[in-house]
């Protein structure tokens, strides 16, 4: 019985680590995407993305997002 509880604890700790690493990656990739768009001349502005939803979801909130493409006229 102790082995089952230990296995569950290890699995829970592993999943928790996965979730936090993935949440950090989401924020980094959004930042990279914004930089790529800026390099193309698109104006992208937002506050730092907030990732929540632990343990079952990844909810991303962007506060005051603004995207403008002067070359395309929008």
mmCIF file of C-alpha atoms in Angstrom:
data_model
loop_
_atom_site.group_PDB
_atom_site.id
_atom_site.type_symbol
_atom_site.label_atom_id
_atom_site.label_comp_id
_atom_site.label_asym_id
_atom_site.label_seq_id
_atom_site.Cartn_x
_atom_site.Cartn_y
_atom_site.Cartn_z
ATOM 1 C CA UNK A 1 0.000 0.000 0.000
ATOM 2 C CA UNK A 2 2.875 2.399 0.763
ATOM 3 C CA UNK A 3 4.304 1.755 -2.701
ATOM 4 C CA UNK A 4 1.066 2.884 -4.361
ATOM 5 C CA UNK A 5 0.966 6.084 -2.310
ATOM 6 C CA UNK A 6 4.612 6.763 -3.129
ATOM 7 C CA UNK A 7 3.958 6.208 -6.821
ATOM 8 C CA UNK A 8 1.016 8.604 -6.743
ATOM 9 C CA UNK A 9 3.118 11.214 -4.947
ATOM 10 C CA UNK A 10 5.908 10.896 -7.533
ATOM 11 C CA UNK A 11 3.428 11.138 -10.406
ATOM 12 C CA UNK A 12 1.773 14.212 -8.872
ATOM 13 C CA UNK A 13 5.141 15.906 -8.330
ATOM 14 C CA UNK A 14 6.177 15.109 -11.910
ATOM 15 C CA UNK A 15 2.953 16.499 -13.354
ATOM 16 C CA UNK A 16 3.225 19.636 -11.221
ATOM 17 C CA UNK A 17 6.743 20.218 -12.536
ATOM 18 C CA UNK A 18 5.552 19.638 -16.103
ATOM 19 C CA UNK A 19 2.716 22.151 -15.690
ATOM 20 C CA UNK A 20 4.963 24.925 -14.393
ATOM 21 C CA UNK A 21 7.600 24.346 -17.087
ATOM 22 C CA UNK A 22 4.904 24.367 -19.784
ATOM 23 C CA UNK A 23 3.333 27.546 -18.353
ATOM 24 C CA UNK A 24 6.724 29.275 -18.497
ATOM 25 C CA UNK A 25 7.235 28.088 -22.065
ATOM 26 C CA UNK A 26 3.894 29.556 -23.117
ATOM 27 C CA UNK A 27 4.956 32.976 -21.819
ATOM 28 C CA UNK A 28 8.347 32.743 -23.526
ATOM 29 C CA UNK A 29 6.835 31.723 -26.865
ATOM 30 C CA UNK A 30 4.350 34.580 -26.776
ATOM 31 C CA UNK A 31 7.260 36.952 -26.198
ATOM 32 C CA UNK A 32 9.208 35.406 -29.086
ATOM 33 C CA UNK A 33 6.195 35.686 -31.382
ATOM 34 C CA UNK A 34 5.801 39.368 -30.492
ATOM 35 C CA UNK A 35 9.496 39.997 -31.248
ATOM 36 C CA UNK A 36 9.173 38.236 -34.626
ATOM 37 C CA UNK A 37 6.174 40.403 -35.501
ATOM 38 C CA UNK A 38 8.033 43.574 -34.504
ATOM 39 C CA UNK A 39 10.901 42.549 -36.790
ATOM 40 C CA UNK A 40 8.341 42.399 -39.618
ATOM 41 C CA UNK A 41 7.142 45.938 -38.855
ATOM 42 C CA UNK A 42 4.009 44.979 -36.938
ATOM 43 C CA UNK A 43 3.405 46.890 -33.725
ATOM 44 C CA UNK A 44 2.667 44.454 -30.888
ATOM 45 C CA UNK A 45 2.191 45.674 -27.334
ATOM 46 C CA UNK A 46 0.840 43.962 -24.220
ATOM 47 C CA UNK A 47 1.661 43.540 -20.579
ATOM 48 C CA UNK A 48 3.441 40.364 -19.462
ATOM 49 C CA UNK A 49 1.183 37.353 -20.170
ATOM 50 C CA UNK A 50 -0.352 35.691 -17.125
ATOM 51 C CA UNK A 51 -0.701 31.912 -17.269
ATOM 52 C CA UNK A 52 -3.033 30.216 -14.802
ATOM 53 C CA UNK A 53 -5.375 27.233 -14.704
ATOM 54 C CA UNK A 54 -3.317 24.749 -12.686
ATOM 55 C CA UNK A 55 -3.752 21.794 -12.675
ATOM 56 C CA UNK A 56 -5.935 20.989 -15.680
ATOM 57 C CA UNK A 57 -5.744 23.968 -18.030
ATOM 58 C CA UNK A 58 -3.464 26.662 -19.370
ATOM 59 C CA UNK A 59 -5.399 29.935 -19.287
ATOM 60 C CA UNK A 60 -3.481 32.825 -20.839
ATOM 61 C CA UNK A 61 -4.488 36.415 -20.087
ATOM 62 C CA UNK A 62 -3.040 39.321 -22.064
ATOM 63 C CA UNK A 63 -3.767 42.702 -20.487
ATOM 64 C CA UNK A 64 -4.225 45.643 -22.858
ATOM 65 C CA UNK A 65 -3.129 43.878 -26.054
ATOM 66 C CA UNK A 66 -2.604 46.047 -29.141
ATOM 67 C CA UNK A 67 -1.614 44.844 -32.600
ATOM 68 C CA UNK A 68 -1.204 47.281 -35.495
ATOM 69 C CA UNK A 69 0.180 46.678 -38.970
ATOM 70 C CA UNK A 70 0.791 50.043 -40.637
ATOM 71 C CA UNK A 71 1.940 48.427 -43.888
ATOM 72 C CA UNK A 72 -1.338 46.496 -44.208
ATOM 73 C CA UNK A 73 -3.422 49.447 -43.097
ATOM 74 C CA UNK A 74 -4.944 47.880 -39.976
#
